[in-house]
Amino acid sequence: MTSEPNGRLRATLIGFSAVALWALLALFTVGSAPVPPLQLNAICFAIGGAIGLIWVATTEGFGVLTRISWKVYAFGTAALFGYHLLYFSALRLAPPAEASLIAYLWPLLIVIFSGLLPGERLRALHIIGALVAFAGAAMIVARGGVAASTESLPGYGLAFLCALTWSSYSLISRRLGAVPTAAVAVYCLATAALSGVAHLALEETLWPATTRGWVSVLALGIGPVGLAFYTWDIGVKRGDIQMLGTASYAAPLLSTLALVAAGVAAASLLLVLAAAMIAAGAFLAAMASRSR
């Protein structure tokens, strides 16, 4: 039988696989052009939901879905759809670097508010580690410079709501530990439907023009906008949520490295420094968790 510490570590590693998958989001999104954001959202979440249904059908059966409260489904759908709608809106109303940086406060918020969860204790090293990792991530996200402006305040506000939405979803999911991960399949399908409606109301329909584009869309639906949400659910419910929050700052680093490997971005000394800071932050958080 697996001991509780080992089970917690395993769940944390499973959760971190979501971060690794999200690191491919930028690369595949670039490849999916010219598909607009909400249309892409609808397609990818439909694929992710279908994957979930296949998994449910071959494991627990669809009966497990009928035993979950509609309130849980409403919560998960509002979080997934709300996060992406807020994020896309923020990028339209504020410079991408600044908006992304504010939106990426969610791992720090997870670490800070995790101390309110039953059985969790927030230590100083958790906060220090999260701040160091955030600084490393900020160096990458804002590497082109930032220039705050009053005209962009609505976008900054939406970006902060974006961070608040995802951190709240992750923390509340922890409280809903008894809800099976199968529920994420319904979250994804409902998010796909809402994204489709929003797309028809706000965007022009455009489809991938090349094979590479279709492969990128399929890859997004399978990984960053599919399996990632299932593994994240397992991680935040059963793993070390403070360690997971801090380690999430590796996503922008891994994303940039993926773009470098694909020849879309150039390598730089900044990446090395950012990597060292993110690794140091994660190490501090791990030491704090181990001292428990």
mmCIF file of C-alpha atoms in Angstrom:
data_model
loop_
_atom_site.group_PDB
_atom_site.id
_atom_site.type_symbol
_atom_site.label_atom_id
_atom_site.label_comp_id
_atom_site.label_asym_id
_atom_site.label_seq_id
_atom_site.Cartn_x
_atom_site.Cartn_y
_atom_site.Cartn_z
ATOM 1 C CA MET A 1 0.000 0.000 0.000
ATOM 2 C CA THR A 2 1.255 3.502 -0.872
ATOM 3 C CA SER A 3 1.962 5.636 2.189
ATOM 4 C CA GLU A 4 0.211 8.993 2.569
ATOM 5 C CA PRO A 5 3.402 11.091 1.977
ATOM 6 C CA ASN A 6 4.169 9.112 -1.178
ATOM 7 C CA GLY A 7 0.590 9.483 -2.354
ATOM 8 C CA ARG A 8 0.777 13.242 -1.761
ATOM 9 C CA LEU A 9 4.051 13.455 -3.705
ATOM 10 C CA ARG A 10 2.596 11.421 -6.574
ATOM 11 C CA ALA A 11 -0.460 13.687 -6.770
ATOM 12 C CA THR A 12 1.807 16.763 -6.717
ATOM 13 C CA LEU A 13 3.846 15.403 -9.630
ATOM 14 C CA ILE A 14 0.655 14.597 -11.534
ATOM 15 C CA GLY A 15 -0.488 18.167 -10.905
ATOM 16 C CA PHE A 16 2.808 19.547 -12.140
ATOM 17 C CA SER A 17 2.319 17.647 -15.421
ATOM 18 C CA ALA A 18 -0.476 20.155 -16.073
ATOM 19 C CA VAL A 19 2.081 22.965 -15.762
ATOM 20 C CA ALA A 20 4.325 21.154 -18.245
ATOM 21 C CA LEU A 21 1.405 20.833 -20.677
ATOM 22 C CA TRP A 22 0.447 24.503 -20.251
ATOM 23 C CA ALA A 23 4.019 25.349 -21.248
ATOM 24 C CA LEU A 24 3.086 24.189 -24.770
ATOM 25 C CA LEU A 25 0.085 26.503 -24.927
ATOM 26 C CA ALA A 26 1.916 29.409 -26.565
ATOM 27 C CA LEU A 27 3.668 27.212 -29.140
ATOM 28 C CA PHE A 28 0.497 25.451 -30.274
ATOM 29 C CA THR A 29 -1.526 28.676 -30.160
ATOM 30 C CA VAL A 30 0.943 30.301 -32.549
ATOM 31 C CA GLY A 31 0.598 27.290 -34.831
ATOM 32 C CA SER A 32 -3.212 27.425 -34.738
ATOM 33 C CA ALA A 33 -3.426 30.882 -36.380
ATOM 34 C CA PRO A 34 -5.656 32.386 -37.727
ATOM 35 C CA VAL A 35 -8.332 30.772 -35.523
ATOM 36 C CA PRO A 36 -9.695 33.470 -33.119
ATOM 37 C CA PRO A 37 -9.406 32.868 -29.328
ATOM 38 C CA LEU A 38 -13.003 32.000 -28.391
ATOM 39 C CA GLN A 39 -13.446 29.741 -31.429
ATOM 40 C CA LEU A 40 -10.193 28.010 -30.513
ATOM 41 C CA ASN A 41 -11.460 27.715 -26.954
ATOM 42 C CA ALA A 42 -14.685 26.059 -28.129
ATOM 43 C CA ILE A 43 -12.894 23.528 -30.324
ATOM 44 C CA CYS A 44 -10.187 22.637 -27.807
ATOM 45 C CA PHE A 45 -12.503 22.299 -24.803
ATOM 46 C CA ALA A 46 -14.801 20.101 -26.893
ATOM 47 C CA ILE A 47 -11.830 17.818 -27.582
ATOM 48 C CA GLY A 48 -10.811 17.903 -23.912
ATOM 49 C CA GLY A 49 -14.360 17.082 -22.816
ATOM 50 C CA ALA A 50 -14.573 14.192 -25.287
ATOM 51 C CA ILE A 51 -11.328 12.772 -23.883
ATOM 52 C CA GLY A 52 -12.843 12.962 -20.415
ATOM 53 C CA LEU A 53 -16.011 11.179 -21.467
ATOM 54 C CA ILE A 54 -13.994 8.349 -23.030
ATOM 55 C CA TRP A 55 -12.000 8.027 -19.802
ATOM 56 C CA VAL A 56 -15.158 8.032 -17.674
ATOM 57 C CA ALA A 57 -16.826 5.435 -19.917
ATOM 58 C CA THR A 58 -13.860 3.049 -19.629
ATOM 59 C CA THR A 59 -13.389 3.476 -15.864
ATOM 60 C CA GLU A 60 -16.149 4.530 -13.467
ATOM 61 C CA GLY A 61 -18.997 4.724 -15.972
ATOM 62 C CA PHE A 62 -21.322 7.644 -16.693
ATOM 63 C CA GLY A 63 -23.294 6.952 -13.527
ATOM 64 C CA VAL A 64 -20.635 8.781 -11.534
ATOM 65 C CA LEU A 65 -21.521 12.015 -13.339
ATOM 66 C CA THR A 66 -25.165 11.837 -12.271
ATOM 67 C CA ARG A 67 -24.179 11.775 -8.604
ATOM 68 C CA ILE A 68 -22.419 15.135 -8.772
ATOM 69 C CA SER A 69 -24.379 18.247 -7.781
ATOM 70 C CA TRP A 70 -25.297 20.777 -10.468
ATOM 71 C CA LYS A 71 -23.757 23.420 -8.198
ATOM 72 C CA VAL A 72 -20.348 21.746 -8.625
ATOM 73 C CA TYR A 73 -20.786 21.704 -12.403
ATOM 74 C CA ALA A 74 -21.801 25.388 -12.375
ATOM 75 C CA PHE A 75 -18.748 26.251 -10.265
ATOM 76 C CA GLY A 76 -16.276 24.410 -12.503
ATOM 77 C CA THR A 77 -17.783 25.743 -15.726
ATOM 78 C CA ALA A 78 -17.850 29.328 -14.448
ATOM 79 C CA ALA A 79 -14.186 29.024 -13.462
ATOM 80 C CA LEU A 80 -12.916 27.541 -16.738
ATOM 81 C CA PHE A 81 -15.011 29.721 -19.029
ATOM 82 C CA GLY A 82 -14.673 32.813 -16.846
ATOM 83 C CA TYR A 83 -10.893 32.541 -16.630
ATOM 84 C CA HIS A 84 -10.423 32.333 -20.390
ATOM 85 C CA LEU A 85 -12.982 35.037 -21.186
ATOM 86 C CA LEU A 86 -11.364 37.398 -18.660
ATOM 87 C CA TYR A 87 -7.885 36.600 -19.987
ATOM 88 C CA PHE A 88 -8.753 37.228 -23.630
ATOM 89 C CA SER A 89 -10.600 40.423 -22.700
ATOM 90 C CA ALA A 90 -7.659 41.664 -20.614
ATOM 91 C CA LEU A 91 -5.263 41.154 -23.524
ATOM 92 C CA ARG A 92 -7.523 43.260 -25.730
ATOM 93 C CA LEU A 93 -7.784 46.136 -23.247
ATOM 94 C CA ALA A 94 -4.182 46.233 -21.954
ATOM 95 C CA PRO A 95 -0.672 45.549 -23.310
ATOM 96 C CA PRO A 96 -0.116 41.743 -23.407
ATOM 97 C CA ALA A 97 3.024 41.760 -21.226
ATOM 98 C CA GLU A 98 1.451 43.710 -18.383
ATOM 99 C CA ALA A 99 -1.869 41.847 -18.576
ATOM 100 C CA SER A 100 -0.134 38.459 -18.605
ATOM 101 C CA LEU A 101 2.054 39.439 -15.671
ATOM 102 C CA ILE A 102 -0.945 40.467 -13.554
ATOM 103 C CA ALA A 103 -2.893 37.367 -14.597
ATOM 104 C CA TYR A 104 0.065 35.256 -13.524
ATOM 105 C CA LEU A 105 -0.397 36.280 -9.916
ATOM 106 C CA TRP A 106 -2.603 33.190 -9.501
ATOM 107 C CA PRO A 107 0.154 30.836 -8.241
ATOM 108 C CA LEU A 108 1.157 33.419 -5.628
ATOM 109 C CA LEU A 109 -2.485 33.814 -4.546
ATOM 110 C CA ILE A 110 -2.772 30.017 -4.239
ATOM 111 C CA VAL A 111 0.252 29.908 -1.938
ATOM 112 C CA ILE A 112 -0.878 32.856 0.204
ATOM 113 C CA PHE A 113 -4.486 31.723 0.693
ATOM 114 C CA SER A 114 -3.667 28.020 1.030
ATOM 115 C CA GLY A 115 -3.072 28.678 4.732
ATOM 116 C CA LEU A 116 -6.848 29.031 5.105
ATOM 117 C CA LEU A 117 -7.410 25.434 3.988
ATOM 118 C CA PRO A 118 -8.019 22.692 6.571
ATOM 119 C CA GLY A 119 -4.843 20.789 7.426
ATOM 120 C CA GLU A 120 -2.553 23.298 5.678
ATOM 121 C CA ARG A 121 -0.021 25.569 7.350
ATOM 122 C CA LEU A 122 1.524 28.494 5.530
ATOM 123 C CA ARG A 123 5.176 29.127 6.386
ATOM 124 C CA ALA A 124 7.370 32.140 5.646
ATOM 125 C CA LEU A 125 9.466 30.094 3.209
ATOM 126 C CA HIS A 126 6.332 29.333 1.174
ATOM 127 C CA ILE A 127 5.701 33.045 0.643
ATOM 128 C CA ILE A 128 9.373 33.882 0.048
ATOM 129 C CA GLY A 129 9.707 31.026 -2.430
ATOM 130 C CA ALA A 130 6.558 32.108 -4.297
ATOM 131 C CA LEU A 131 7.777 35.718 -4.491
ATOM 132 C CA VAL A 132 11.220 34.682 -5.793
ATOM 133 C CA ALA A 133 9.616 32.411 -8.399
ATOM 134 C CA PHE A 134 7.185 35.181 -9.390
ATOM 135 C CA ALA A 135 10.115 37.554 -9.904
ATOM 136 C CA GLY A 136 11.756 34.987 -12.176
ATOM 137 C CA ALA A 137 8.553 34.504 -14.155
ATOM 138 C CA ALA A 138 8.066 38.280 -14.357
ATOM 139 C CA MET A 139 11.484 38.639 -16.010
ATOM 140 C CA ILE A 140 10.289 36.411 -18.834
ATOM 141 C CA VAL A 141 6.747 37.718 -19.234
ATOM 142 C CA ALA A 142 7.847 41.366 -19.181
ATOM 143 C CA ARG A 143 11.178 40.913 -20.975
ATOM 144 C CA GLY A 144 10.118 43.433 -23.612
ATOM 145 C CA GLY A 145 9.510 46.053 -20.959
ATOM 146 C CA VAL A 146 6.346 47.266 -19.252
ATOM 147 C CA ALA A 147 4.660 50.641 -19.503
ATOM 148 C CA ALA A 148 1.607 51.068 -17.305
ATOM 149 C CA SER A 149 -1.028 53.528 -18.472
ATOM 150 C CA THR A 150 -4.320 54.779 -17.081
ATOM 151 C CA GLU A 151 -6.063 53.851 -20.346
ATOM 152 C CA SER A 152 -5.230 50.212 -19.658
ATOM 153 C CA LEU A 153 -6.691 50.157 -16.144
ATOM 154 C CA PRO A 154 -9.828 48.201 -17.195
ATOM 155 C CA GLY A 155 -7.579 45.557 -18.758
ATOM 156 C CA TYR A 156 -5.416 45.397 -15.644
ATOM 157 C CA GLY A 157 -8.548 44.935 -13.541
ATOM 158 C CA LEU A 158 -9.755 42.063 -15.727
ATOM 159 C CA ALA A 159 -6.305 40.474 -15.565
ATOM 160 C CA PHE A 160 -6.411 40.571 -11.763
ATOM 161 C CA LEU A 161 -9.905 39.045 -11.799
ATOM 162 C CA CYS A 162 -8.421 36.385 -14.061
ATOM 163 C CA ALA A 163 -5.763 35.552 -11.435
ATOM 164 C CA LEU A 164 -8.380 35.607 -8.682
ATOM 165 C CA THR A 165 -10.654 33.280 -10.676
ATOM 166 C CA TRP A 166 -8.054 30.571 -11.255
ATOM 167 C CA SER A 167 -6.591 30.702 -7.751
ATOM 168 C CA SER A 168 -10.100 30.526 -6.253
ATOM 169 C CA TYR A 169 -10.988 27.598 -8.519
ATOM 170 C CA SER A 170 -7.866 25.717 -7.436
ATOM 171 C CA LEU A 171 -8.366 26.394 -3.717
ATOM 172 C CA ILE A 172 -12.085 25.592 -3.722
ATOM 173 C CA SER A 173 -11.360 22.407 -5.697
ATOM 174 C CA ARG A 174 -9.197 21.415 -2.746
ATOM 175 C CA ARG A 175 -12.248 21.786 -0.509
ATOM 176 C CA LEU A 176 -14.219 19.654 -2.996
ATOM 177 C CA GLY A 177 -11.779 16.775 -2.652
ATOM 178 C CA ALA A 178 -14.593 14.213 -2.565
ATOM 179 C CA VAL A 179 -15.825 15.262 -6.031
ATOM 180 C CA PRO A 180 -14.378 12.866 -8.645
ATOM 181 C CA THR A 181 -12.084 14.260 -11.328
ATOM 182 C CA ALA A 182 -14.619 12.929 -13.857
ATOM 183 C CA ALA A 183 -16.564 16.156 -13.254
ATOM 184 C CA VAL A 184 -13.904 18.036 -15.247
ATOM 185 C CA ALA A 185 -15.265 16.413 -18.432
ATOM 186 C CA VAL A 186 -18.558 18.248 -17.912
ATOM 187 C CA TYR A 187 -16.720 21.490 -17.071
ATOM 188 C CA CYS A 188 -14.900 21.234 -20.407
ATOM 189 C CA LEU A 189 -17.990 20.475 -22.504
ATOM 190 C CA ALA A 190 -20.009 23.270 -20.903
ATOM 191 C CA THR A 191 -17.099 25.678 -21.386
ATOM 192 C CA ALA A 192 -16.898 24.632 -25.043
ATOM 193 C CA ALA A 193 -20.608 25.397 -25.501
ATOM 194 C CA LEU A 194 -20.380 28.830 -23.830
ATOM 195 C CA SER A 195 -17.216 29.658 -25.793
ATOM 196 C CA GLY A 196 -19.018 28.717 -29.012
ATOM 197 C CA VAL A 197 -21.893 31.086 -28.205
ATOM 198 C CA ALA A 198 -19.476 33.891 -27.281
ATOM 199 C CA HIS A 199 -17.503 33.280 -30.475
ATOM 200 C CA LEU A 200 -20.586 33.581 -32.679
ATOM 201 C CA ALA A 201 -21.505 36.829 -30.938
ATOM 202 C CA LEU A 202 -18.071 38.463 -30.890
ATOM 203 C CA GLU A 203 -15.774 36.946 -33.516
ATOM 204 C CA GLU A 204 -15.482 36.070 -37.188
ATOM 205 C CA THR A 205 -15.179 32.327 -37.827
ATOM 206 C CA LEU A 206 -11.778 31.384 -39.261
ATOM 207 C CA TRP A 207 -10.365 27.868 -39.698
ATOM 208 C CA PRO A 208 -6.732 26.654 -39.849
ATOM 209 C CA ALA A 209 -5.313 27.106 -43.327
ATOM 210 C CA THR A 210 -2.638 24.382 -43.149
ATOM 211 C CA THR A 211 -2.085 20.860 -41.839
ATOM 212 C CA ARG A 212 0.200 22.341 -39.202
ATOM 213 C CA GLY A 213 -2.678 24.520 -38.043
ATOM 214 C CA TRP A 214 -5.053 21.577 -37.636
ATOM 215 C CA VAL A 215 -2.378 19.542 -35.835
ATOM 216 C CA SER A 216 -1.776 22.470 -33.476
ATOM 217 C CA VAL A 217 -5.503 22.752 -32.688
ATOM 218 C CA LEU A 218 -5.740 19.010 -32.058
ATOM 219 C CA ALA A 219 -2.632 19.087 -29.867
ATOM 220 C CA LEU A 220 -4.084 21.973 -27.842
ATOM 221 C CA GLY A 221 -7.303 20.049 -27.248
ATOM 222 C CA ILE A 222 -5.483 16.907 -26.188
ATOM 223 C CA GLY A 223 -2.858 18.509 -23.953
ATOM 224 C CA PRO A 224 -2.903 22.110 -22.627
ATOM 225 C CA VAL A 225 -6.688 22.495 -22.958
ATOM 226 C CA GLY A 226 -7.505 18.859 -22.282
ATOM 227 C CA LEU A 227 -5.509 16.479 -20.119
ATOM 228 C CA ALA A 228 -3.955 19.372 -18.199
ATOM 229 C CA PHE A 229 -7.222 20.234 -16.440
ATOM 230 C CA TYR A 230 -7.682 16.640 -15.273
ATOM 231 C CA THR A 231 -4.157 16.308 -13.895
ATOM 232 C CA TRP A 232 -4.386 19.762 -12.277
ATOM 233 C CA ASP A 233 -7.581 18.658 -10.533
ATOM 234 C CA ILE A 234 -5.791 15.631 -9.093
ATOM 235 C CA GLY A 235 -2.846 17.763 -7.993
ATOM 236 C CA VAL A 236 -4.798 20.486 -6.182
ATOM 237 C CA LYS A 237 -7.102 17.974 -4.484
ATOM 238 C CA ARG A 238 -4.553 15.429 -3.253
ATOM 239 C CA GLY A 239 -1.099 16.967 -3.636
ATOM 240 C CA ASP A 240 0.961 19.665 -1.915
ATOM 241 C CA ILE A 241 -0.946 22.731 -3.110
ATOM 242 C CA GLN A 242 1.654 25.208 -1.803
ATOM 243 C CA MET A 243 4.489 23.458 -3.604
ATOM 244 C CA LEU A 244 2.316 23.111 -6.697
ATOM 245 C CA GLY A 245 1.481 26.817 -6.671
ATOM 246 C CA THR A 246 5.131 27.863 -6.459
ATOM 247 C CA ALA A 247 6.260 25.330 -9.075
ATOM 248 C CA SER A 248 3.611 26.687 -11.459
ATOM 249 C CA TYR A 249 5.913 29.630 -12.152
ATOM 250 C CA ALA A 250 7.949 27.248 -14.285
ATOM 251 C CA ALA A 251 5.213 27.477 -16.946
ATOM 252 C CA PRO A 252 6.347 30.748 -18.595
ATOM 253 C CA LEU A 253 9.952 29.530 -18.495
ATOM 254 C CA LEU A 254 9.099 26.164 -20.062
ATOM 255 C CA SER A 255 6.844 27.933 -22.559
ATOM 256 C CA THR A 256 9.677 30.212 -23.671
ATOM 257 C CA LEU A 257 12.090 27.267 -23.899
ATOM 258 C CA ALA A 258 9.578 25.429 -26.116
ATOM 259 C CA LEU A 259 9.391 28.482 -28.392
ATOM 260 C CA VAL A 260 13.210 28.629 -28.491
ATOM 261 C CA ALA A 261 13.424 24.918 -29.363
ATOM 262 C CA ALA A 262 10.910 25.460 -32.176
ATOM 263 C CA GLY A 263 12.879 28.410 -33.506
ATOM 264 C CA VAL A 264 10.099 30.900 -32.745
ATOM 265 C CA ALA A 265 12.055 32.752 -30.032
ATOM 266 C CA ALA A 266 15.731 33.362 -29.312
ATOM 267 C CA ALA A 267 17.677 32.099 -26.292
ATOM 268 C CA SER A 268 19.165 34.640 -23.894
ATOM 269 C CA LEU A 269 21.009 35.043 -20.601
ATOM 270 C CA LEU A 270 17.714 36.295 -19.160
ATOM 271 C CA LEU A 271 16.280 32.794 -19.475
ATOM 272 C CA VAL A 272 19.144 31.335 -17.446
ATOM 273 C CA LEU A 273 18.674 33.880 -14.656
ATOM 274 C CA ALA A 274 14.899 33.422 -14.647
ATOM 275 C CA ALA A 275 15.317 29.645 -14.515
ATOM 276 C CA ALA A 276 17.634 29.961 -11.507
ATOM 277 C CA MET A 277 15.145 32.189 -9.672
ATOM 278 C CA ILE A 278 12.177 29.907 -10.381
ATOM 279 C CA ALA A 279 14.180 26.863 -9.293
ATOM 280 C CA ALA A 280 15.289 28.672 -6.124
ATOM 281 C CA GLY A 281 11.712 29.648 -5.318
ATOM 282 C CA ALA A 282 10.496 26.086 -5.818
ATOM 283 C CA PHE A 283 13.349 24.802 -3.624
ATOM 284 C CA LEU A 284 12.385 27.192 -0.805
ATOM 285 C CA ALA A 285 8.763 26.083 -1.012
ATOM 286 C CA ALA A 286 9.837 22.437 -1.004
ATOM 287 C CA MET A 287 11.950 23.012 2.109
ATOM 288 C CA ALA A 288 8.983 24.660 3.819
ATOM 289 C CA SER A 289 6.731 21.731 2.915
ATOM 290 C CA ARG A 290 9.327 19.202 4.051
ATOM 291 C CA SER A 291 9.673 20.905 7.430
ATOM 292 C CA ARG A 292 6.063 20.004 8.052
#
